[in-house]
PDB file of C-alpha atoms in Angstrom:
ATOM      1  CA  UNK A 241     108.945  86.245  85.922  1.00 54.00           C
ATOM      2  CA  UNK A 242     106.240  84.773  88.393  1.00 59.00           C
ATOM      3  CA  UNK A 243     107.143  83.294  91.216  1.00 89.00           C
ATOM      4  CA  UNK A 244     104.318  81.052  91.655  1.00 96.00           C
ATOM      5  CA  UNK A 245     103.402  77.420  89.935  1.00 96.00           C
ATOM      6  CA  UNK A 246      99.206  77.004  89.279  1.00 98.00           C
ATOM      7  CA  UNK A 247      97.506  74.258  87.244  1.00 98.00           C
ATOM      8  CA  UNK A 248      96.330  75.596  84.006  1.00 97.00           C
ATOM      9  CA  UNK A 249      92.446  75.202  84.663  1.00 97.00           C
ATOM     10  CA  UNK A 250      90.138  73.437  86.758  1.00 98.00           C
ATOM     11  CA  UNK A 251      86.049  72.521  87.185  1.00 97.00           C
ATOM     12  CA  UNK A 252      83.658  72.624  90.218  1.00 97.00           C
ATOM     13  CA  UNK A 253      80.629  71.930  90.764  1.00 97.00           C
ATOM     14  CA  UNK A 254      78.141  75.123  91.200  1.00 97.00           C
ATOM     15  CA  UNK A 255      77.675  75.106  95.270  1.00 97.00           C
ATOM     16  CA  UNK A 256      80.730  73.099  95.614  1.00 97.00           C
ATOM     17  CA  UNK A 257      84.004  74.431  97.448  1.00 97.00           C
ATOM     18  CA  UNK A 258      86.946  75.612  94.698  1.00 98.00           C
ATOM     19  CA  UNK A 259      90.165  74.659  95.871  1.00 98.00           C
ATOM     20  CA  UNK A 260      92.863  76.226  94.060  1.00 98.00           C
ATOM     21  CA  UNK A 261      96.165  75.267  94.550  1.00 98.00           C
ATOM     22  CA  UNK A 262      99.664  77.474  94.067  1.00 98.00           C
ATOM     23  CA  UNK A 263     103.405  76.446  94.589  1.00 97.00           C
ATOM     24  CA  UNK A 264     106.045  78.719  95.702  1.00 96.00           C
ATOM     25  CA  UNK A 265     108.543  77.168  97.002  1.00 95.00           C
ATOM     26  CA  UNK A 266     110.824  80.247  96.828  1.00 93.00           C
ATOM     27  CA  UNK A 267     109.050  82.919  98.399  1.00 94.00           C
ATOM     28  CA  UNK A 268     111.010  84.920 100.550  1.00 91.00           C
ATOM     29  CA  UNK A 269     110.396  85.533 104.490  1.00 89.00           C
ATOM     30  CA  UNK A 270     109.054  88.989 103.346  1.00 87.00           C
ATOM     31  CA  UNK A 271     107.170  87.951 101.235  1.00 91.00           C
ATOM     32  CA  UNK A 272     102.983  87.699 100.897  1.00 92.00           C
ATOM     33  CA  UNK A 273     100.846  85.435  99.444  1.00 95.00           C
ATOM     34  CA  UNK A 274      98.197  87.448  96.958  1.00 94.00           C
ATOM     35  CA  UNK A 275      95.244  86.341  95.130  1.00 96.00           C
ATOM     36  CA  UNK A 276      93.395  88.034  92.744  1.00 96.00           C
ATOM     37  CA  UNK A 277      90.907  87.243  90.067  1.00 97.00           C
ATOM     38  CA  UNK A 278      89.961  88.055  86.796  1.00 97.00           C
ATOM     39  CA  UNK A 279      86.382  88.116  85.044  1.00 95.00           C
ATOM     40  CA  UNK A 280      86.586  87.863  81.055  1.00 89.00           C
ATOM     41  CA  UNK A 281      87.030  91.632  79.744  1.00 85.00           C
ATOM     42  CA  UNK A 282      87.624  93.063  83.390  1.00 93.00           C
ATOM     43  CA  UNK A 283      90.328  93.920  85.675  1.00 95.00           C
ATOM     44  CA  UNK A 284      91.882  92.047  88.231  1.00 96.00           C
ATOM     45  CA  UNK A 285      89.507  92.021  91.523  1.00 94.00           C
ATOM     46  CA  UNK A 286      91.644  91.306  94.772  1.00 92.00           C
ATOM     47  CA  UNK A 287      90.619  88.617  96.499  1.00 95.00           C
ATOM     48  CA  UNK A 288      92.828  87.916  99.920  1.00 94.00           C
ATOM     49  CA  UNK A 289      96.280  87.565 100.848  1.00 93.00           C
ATOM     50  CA  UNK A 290      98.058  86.363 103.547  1.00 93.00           C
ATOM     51  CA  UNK A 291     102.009  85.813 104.978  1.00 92.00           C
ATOM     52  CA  UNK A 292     101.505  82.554 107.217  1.00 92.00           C
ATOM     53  CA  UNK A 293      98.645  82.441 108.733  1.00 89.00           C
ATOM     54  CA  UNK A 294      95.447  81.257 106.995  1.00 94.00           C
ATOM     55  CA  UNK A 295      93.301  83.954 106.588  1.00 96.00           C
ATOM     56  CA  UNK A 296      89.546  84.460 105.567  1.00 97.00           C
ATOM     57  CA  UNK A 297      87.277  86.983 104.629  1.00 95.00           C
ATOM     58  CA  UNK A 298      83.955  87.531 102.888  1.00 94.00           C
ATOM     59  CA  UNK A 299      85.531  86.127  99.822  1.00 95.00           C
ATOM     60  CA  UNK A 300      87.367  83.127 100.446  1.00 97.00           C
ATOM     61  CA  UNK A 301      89.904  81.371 102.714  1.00 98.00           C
ATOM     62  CA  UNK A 302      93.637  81.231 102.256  1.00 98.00           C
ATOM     63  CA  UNK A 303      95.161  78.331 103.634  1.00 98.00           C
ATOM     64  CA  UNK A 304      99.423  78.492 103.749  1.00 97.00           C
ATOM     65  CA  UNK A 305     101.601  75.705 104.428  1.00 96.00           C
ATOM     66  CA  UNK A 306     103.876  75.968 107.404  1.00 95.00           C
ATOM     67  CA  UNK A 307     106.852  76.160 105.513  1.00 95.00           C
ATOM     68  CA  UNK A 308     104.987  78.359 103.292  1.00 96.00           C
ATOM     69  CA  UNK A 309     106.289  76.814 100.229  1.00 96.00           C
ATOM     70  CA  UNK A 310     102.058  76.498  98.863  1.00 97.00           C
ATOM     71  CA  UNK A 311      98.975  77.433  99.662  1.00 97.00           C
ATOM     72  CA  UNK A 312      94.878  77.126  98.654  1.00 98.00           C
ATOM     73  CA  UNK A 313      92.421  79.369  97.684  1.00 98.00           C
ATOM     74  CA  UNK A 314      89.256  78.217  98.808  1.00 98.00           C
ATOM     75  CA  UNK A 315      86.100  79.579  97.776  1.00 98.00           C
ATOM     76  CA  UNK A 316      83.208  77.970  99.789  1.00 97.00           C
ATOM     77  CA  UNK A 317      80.290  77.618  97.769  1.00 96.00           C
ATOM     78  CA  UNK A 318      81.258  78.377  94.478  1.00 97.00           C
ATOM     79  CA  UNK A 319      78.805  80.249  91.909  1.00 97.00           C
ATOM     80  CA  UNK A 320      78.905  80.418  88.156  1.00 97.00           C
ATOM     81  CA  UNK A 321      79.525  84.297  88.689  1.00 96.00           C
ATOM     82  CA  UNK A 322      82.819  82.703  90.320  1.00 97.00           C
ATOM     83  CA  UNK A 323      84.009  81.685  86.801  1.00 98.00           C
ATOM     84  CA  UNK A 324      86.980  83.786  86.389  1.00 98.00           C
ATOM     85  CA  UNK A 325      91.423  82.847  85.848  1.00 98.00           C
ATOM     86  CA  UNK A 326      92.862  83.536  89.222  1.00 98.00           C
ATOM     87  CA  UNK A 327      96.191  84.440  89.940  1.00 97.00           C
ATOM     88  CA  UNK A 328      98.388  83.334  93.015  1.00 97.00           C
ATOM     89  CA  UNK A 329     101.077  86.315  93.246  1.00 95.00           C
ATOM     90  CA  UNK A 330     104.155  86.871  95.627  1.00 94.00           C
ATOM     91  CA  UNK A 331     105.017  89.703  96.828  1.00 89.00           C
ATOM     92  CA  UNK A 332     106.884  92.333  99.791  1.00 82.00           C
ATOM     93  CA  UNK A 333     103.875  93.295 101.506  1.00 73.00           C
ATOM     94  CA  UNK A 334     105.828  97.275 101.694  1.00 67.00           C
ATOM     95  CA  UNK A 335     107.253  99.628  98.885  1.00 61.00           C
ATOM     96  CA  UNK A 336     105.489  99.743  95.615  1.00 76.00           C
ATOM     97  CA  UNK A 337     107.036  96.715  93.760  1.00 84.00           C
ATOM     98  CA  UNK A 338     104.063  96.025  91.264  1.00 89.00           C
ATOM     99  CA  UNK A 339     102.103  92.863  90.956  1.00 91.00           C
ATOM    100  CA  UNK A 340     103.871  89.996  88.929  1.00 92.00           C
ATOM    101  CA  UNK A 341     100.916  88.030  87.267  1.00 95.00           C
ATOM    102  CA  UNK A 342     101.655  84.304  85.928  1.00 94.00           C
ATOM    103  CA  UNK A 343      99.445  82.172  84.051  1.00 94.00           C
ATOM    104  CA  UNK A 344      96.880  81.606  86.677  1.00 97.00           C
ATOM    105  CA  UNK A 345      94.236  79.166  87.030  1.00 98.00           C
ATOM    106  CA  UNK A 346      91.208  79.079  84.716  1.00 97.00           C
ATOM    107  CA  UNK A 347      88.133  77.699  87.296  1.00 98.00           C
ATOM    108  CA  UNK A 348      85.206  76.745  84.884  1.00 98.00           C
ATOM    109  CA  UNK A 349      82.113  76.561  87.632  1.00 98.00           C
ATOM    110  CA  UNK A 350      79.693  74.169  85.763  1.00 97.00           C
ATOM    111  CA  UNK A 351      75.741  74.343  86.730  1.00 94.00           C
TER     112      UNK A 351
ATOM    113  CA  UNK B 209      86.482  99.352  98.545  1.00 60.00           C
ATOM    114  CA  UNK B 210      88.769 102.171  96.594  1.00 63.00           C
ATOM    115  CA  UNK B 211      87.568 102.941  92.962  1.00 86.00           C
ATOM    116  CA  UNK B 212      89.910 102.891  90.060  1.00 93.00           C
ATOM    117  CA  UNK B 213      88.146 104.810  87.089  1.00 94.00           C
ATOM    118  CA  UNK B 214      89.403 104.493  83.351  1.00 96.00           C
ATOM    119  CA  UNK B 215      88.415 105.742  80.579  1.00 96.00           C
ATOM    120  CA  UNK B 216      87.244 105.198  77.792  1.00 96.00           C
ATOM    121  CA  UNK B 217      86.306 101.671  78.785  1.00 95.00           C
ATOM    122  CA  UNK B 218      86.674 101.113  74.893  1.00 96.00           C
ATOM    123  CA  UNK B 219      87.864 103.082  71.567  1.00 96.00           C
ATOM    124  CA  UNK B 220      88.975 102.109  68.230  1.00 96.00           C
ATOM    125  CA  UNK B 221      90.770 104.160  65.734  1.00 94.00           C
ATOM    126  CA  UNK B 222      92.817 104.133  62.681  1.00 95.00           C
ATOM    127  CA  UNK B 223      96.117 103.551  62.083  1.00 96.00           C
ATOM    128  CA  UNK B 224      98.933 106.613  62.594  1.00 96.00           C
ATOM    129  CA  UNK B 225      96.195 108.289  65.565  1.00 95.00           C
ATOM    130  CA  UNK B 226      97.097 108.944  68.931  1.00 96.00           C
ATOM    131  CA  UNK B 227      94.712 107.701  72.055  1.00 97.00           C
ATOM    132  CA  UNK B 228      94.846 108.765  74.982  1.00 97.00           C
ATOM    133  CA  UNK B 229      93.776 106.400  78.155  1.00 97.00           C
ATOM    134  CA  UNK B 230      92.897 108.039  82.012  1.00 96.00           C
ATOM    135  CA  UNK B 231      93.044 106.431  85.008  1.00 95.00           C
ATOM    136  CA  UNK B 232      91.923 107.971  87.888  1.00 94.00           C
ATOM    137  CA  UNK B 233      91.539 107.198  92.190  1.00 91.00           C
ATOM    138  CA  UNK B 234      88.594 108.292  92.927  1.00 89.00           C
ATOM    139  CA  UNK B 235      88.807 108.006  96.894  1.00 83.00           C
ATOM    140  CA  UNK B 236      92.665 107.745  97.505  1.00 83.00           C
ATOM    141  CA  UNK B 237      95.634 109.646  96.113  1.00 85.00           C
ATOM    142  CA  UNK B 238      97.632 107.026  94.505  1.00 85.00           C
ATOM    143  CA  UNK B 239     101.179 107.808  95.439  1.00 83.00           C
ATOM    144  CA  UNK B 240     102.325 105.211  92.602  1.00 88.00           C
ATOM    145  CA  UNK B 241     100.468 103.635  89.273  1.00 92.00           C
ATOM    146  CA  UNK B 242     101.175 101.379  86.818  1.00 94.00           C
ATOM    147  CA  UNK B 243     100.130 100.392  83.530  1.00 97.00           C
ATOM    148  CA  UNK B 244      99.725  96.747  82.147  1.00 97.00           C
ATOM    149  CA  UNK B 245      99.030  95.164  78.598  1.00 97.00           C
ATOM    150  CA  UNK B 246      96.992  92.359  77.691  1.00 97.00           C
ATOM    151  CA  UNK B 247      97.034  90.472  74.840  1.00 95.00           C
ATOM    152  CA  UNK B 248      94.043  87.508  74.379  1.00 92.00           C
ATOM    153  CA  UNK B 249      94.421  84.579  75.915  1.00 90.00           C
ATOM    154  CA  UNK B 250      97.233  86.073  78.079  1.00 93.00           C
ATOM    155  CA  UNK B 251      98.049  87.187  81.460  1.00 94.00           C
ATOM    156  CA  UNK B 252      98.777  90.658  82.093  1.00 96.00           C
ATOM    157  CA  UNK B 253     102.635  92.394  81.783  1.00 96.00           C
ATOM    158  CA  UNK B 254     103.703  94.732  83.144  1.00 96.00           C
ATOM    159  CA  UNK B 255     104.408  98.068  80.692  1.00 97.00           C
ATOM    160  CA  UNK B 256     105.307 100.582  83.140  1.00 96.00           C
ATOM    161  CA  UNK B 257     105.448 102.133  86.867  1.00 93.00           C
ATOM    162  CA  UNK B 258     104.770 105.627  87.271  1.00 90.00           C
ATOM    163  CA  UNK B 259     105.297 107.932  90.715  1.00 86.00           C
ATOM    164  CA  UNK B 260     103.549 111.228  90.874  1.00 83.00           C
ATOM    165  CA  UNK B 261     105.551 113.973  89.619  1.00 81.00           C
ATOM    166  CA  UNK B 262     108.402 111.997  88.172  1.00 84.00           C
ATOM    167  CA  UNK B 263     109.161 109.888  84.788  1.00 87.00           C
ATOM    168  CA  UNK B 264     108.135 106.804  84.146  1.00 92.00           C
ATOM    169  CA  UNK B 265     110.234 103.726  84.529  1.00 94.00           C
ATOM    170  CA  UNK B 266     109.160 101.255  81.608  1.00 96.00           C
ATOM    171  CA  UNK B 267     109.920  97.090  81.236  1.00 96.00           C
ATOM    172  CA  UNK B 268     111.808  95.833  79.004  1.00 95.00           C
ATOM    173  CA  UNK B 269     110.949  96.441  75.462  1.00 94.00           C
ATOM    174  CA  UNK B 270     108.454  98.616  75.946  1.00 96.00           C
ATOM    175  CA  UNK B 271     108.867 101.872  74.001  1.00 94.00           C
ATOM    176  CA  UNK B 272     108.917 104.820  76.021  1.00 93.00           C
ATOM    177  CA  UNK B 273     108.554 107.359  73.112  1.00 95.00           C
ATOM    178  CA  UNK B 274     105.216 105.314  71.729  1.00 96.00           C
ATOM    179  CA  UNK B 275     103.719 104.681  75.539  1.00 97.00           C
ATOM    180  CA  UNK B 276     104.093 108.417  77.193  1.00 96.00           C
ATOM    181  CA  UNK B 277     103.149 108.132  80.405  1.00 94.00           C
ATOM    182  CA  UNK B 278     101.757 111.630  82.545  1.00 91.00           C
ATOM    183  CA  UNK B 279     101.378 110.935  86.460  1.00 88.00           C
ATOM    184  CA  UNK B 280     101.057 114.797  87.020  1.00 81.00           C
ATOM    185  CA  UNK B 281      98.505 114.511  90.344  1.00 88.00           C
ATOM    186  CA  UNK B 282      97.848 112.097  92.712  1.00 88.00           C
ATOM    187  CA  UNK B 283      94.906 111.466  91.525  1.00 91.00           C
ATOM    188  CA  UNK B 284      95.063 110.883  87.457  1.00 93.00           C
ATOM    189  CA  UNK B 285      97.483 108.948  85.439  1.00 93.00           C
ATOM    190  CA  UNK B 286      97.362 108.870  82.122  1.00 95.00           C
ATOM    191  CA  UNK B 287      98.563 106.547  78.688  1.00 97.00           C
ATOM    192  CA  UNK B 288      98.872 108.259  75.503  1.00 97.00           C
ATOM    193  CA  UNK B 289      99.790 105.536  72.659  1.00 97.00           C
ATOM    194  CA  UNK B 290     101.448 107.322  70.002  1.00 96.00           C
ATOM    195  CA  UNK B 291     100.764 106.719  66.255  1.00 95.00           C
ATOM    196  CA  UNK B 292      98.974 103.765  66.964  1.00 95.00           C
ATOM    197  CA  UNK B 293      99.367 100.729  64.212  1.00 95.00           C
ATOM    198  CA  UNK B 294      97.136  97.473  64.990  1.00 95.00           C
ATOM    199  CA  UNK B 295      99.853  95.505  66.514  1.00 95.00           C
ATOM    200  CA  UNK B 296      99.128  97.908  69.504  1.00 96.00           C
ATOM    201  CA  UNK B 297      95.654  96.619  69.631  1.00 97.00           C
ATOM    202  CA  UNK B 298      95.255  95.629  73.287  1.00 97.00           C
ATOM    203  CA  UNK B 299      93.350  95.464  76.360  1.00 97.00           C
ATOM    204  CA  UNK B 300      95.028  98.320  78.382  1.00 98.00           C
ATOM    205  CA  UNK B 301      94.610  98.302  82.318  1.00 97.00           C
ATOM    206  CA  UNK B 302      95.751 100.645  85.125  1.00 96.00           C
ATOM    207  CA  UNK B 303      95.985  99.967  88.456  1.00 94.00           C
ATOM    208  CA  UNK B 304      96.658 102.171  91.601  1.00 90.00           C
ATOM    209  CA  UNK B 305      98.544 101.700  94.671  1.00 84.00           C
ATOM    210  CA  UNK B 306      99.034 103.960  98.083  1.00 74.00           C
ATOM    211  CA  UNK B 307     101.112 103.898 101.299  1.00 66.00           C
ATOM    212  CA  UNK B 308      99.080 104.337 104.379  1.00 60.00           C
ATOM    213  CA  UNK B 309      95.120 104.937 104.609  1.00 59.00           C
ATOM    214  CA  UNK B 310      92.427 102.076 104.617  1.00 57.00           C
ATOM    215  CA  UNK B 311      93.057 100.936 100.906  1.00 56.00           C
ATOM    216  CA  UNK B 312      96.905 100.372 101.861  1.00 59.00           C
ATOM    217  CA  UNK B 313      96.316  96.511 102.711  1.00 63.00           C
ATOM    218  CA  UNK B 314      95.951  95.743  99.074  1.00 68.00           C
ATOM    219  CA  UNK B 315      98.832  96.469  97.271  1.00 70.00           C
ATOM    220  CA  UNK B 316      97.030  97.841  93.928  1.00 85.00           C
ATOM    221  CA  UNK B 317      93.868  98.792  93.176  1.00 89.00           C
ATOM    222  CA  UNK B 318      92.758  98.299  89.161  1.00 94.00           C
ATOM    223  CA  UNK B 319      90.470  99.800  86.901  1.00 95.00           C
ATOM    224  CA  UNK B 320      88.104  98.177  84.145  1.00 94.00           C
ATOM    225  CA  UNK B 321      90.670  98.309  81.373  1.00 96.00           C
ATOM    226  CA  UNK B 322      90.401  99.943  77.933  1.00 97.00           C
ATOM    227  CA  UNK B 323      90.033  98.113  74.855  1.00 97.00           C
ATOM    228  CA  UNK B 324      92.305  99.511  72.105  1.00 97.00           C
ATOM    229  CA  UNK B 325      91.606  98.514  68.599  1.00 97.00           C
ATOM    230  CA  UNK B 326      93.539  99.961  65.709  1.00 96.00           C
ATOM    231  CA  UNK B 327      91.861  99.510  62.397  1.00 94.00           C
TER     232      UNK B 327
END
């Protein structure tokens, strides 16, 4: 089962920041933070991950609370190419334990 | 970034067939690969994890003697679904992981997915 708590969907604004919120309030001290996306009729595209400190890259910025119980996706200056259900996955950043995916969240980016 | 081929990208067939589904690295030897089902509207499970050269190990309730799974190089993986019947009708994805090497700080890799429909 995942590990992780996301709303079911959300909207932006094209050019607005996304922020998507997860929960995990049981992750283990091991354990990362993953995101990864997915485009209708594609696979997953990985996005960023992180363990406790926020993180950025080209993509987006990961923001984890201290007690790392949640974190935020944030993507910047969202496009409508940016309309995809992303997933907020735990996960031992060693070994070869396979990706749990949840729900996710459904972003809509409206023009 | 690291590739993930599969293929075919889409096939349909009839009922009682058998199809087979590839999934290759294309820059990396993927030391492990696993295989994930999608239903619409759904999020992806899990079917099985493969490591090259060994057997399968599959989730529960999924049928090892319909989903044969080959991981015979590091390179290629592949999904045969045996006498297919339309309840198998999916959207079949494989992703690709390795343990050292610049693609090791993402844990898998995926490929496009295969569209299975069994007429």
């Amino acid at each position: 089962d995942a590990k992780t708590t996301q709303p079911t969907s959300m909207d932006c604004a094209e050019g607005r920041a996304a922020n998507l919120p997860c929960n995990h309030s049981t992750i283990s001290g091991n354990e990362y933070v993953y995101w990864y996306r997915q485009i209708h009729s594609q696979g997953p595209q990985y996005i960023i991950h992180g363990l406790k400190n926020n993180e950025t890259n080209e993509m987006a910025s990961l923001i984890i609370t201290e007690d790392r119980k949640s974190s935020t996706l944030i993507l910047p200056h969202a496009t409508l190419r940016d309309t995809a259900v992303y997933y907020c996955i735990v996960r031992p950043n060693s070994g070869n334990t396979p990706l749990v995916f949840g729900k996710g969240t459904r972003l809509s980016v409206i023009a | 970034g690291a590739v993930v081929s599969q293929h075919p990208s889409w096939v349909i067939c009839k009922s009682g067939t058998s199809v087979k589904i590839e999934c290759r690295s294309l820059d990396f030897q993927a030391t492990t690969m696993f295989w994930y089902r999608q239903f619409p509207k759904q999020s992806l499970m899990l079917m099985a994890t493969s490591n090259e050269g060994s057997k399968a190990t599959y989730e529960q309730g999924v049928e090892k003697d319909k989903f044969l799974i080959n991981h015979a190089s590091l390179t290629l993986s592949t999904l045969t679904v045996t006498s297919a019947h339309p309840e198998d009708s999916s959207f079949y994805i494989c992703s690709a992981s390795t343990t050292g090497g610049r693609h090791s700080n993402q844990p898998q890799h995926f490929g496009d997915g295969t569209r299975l429909s069994i007429l």
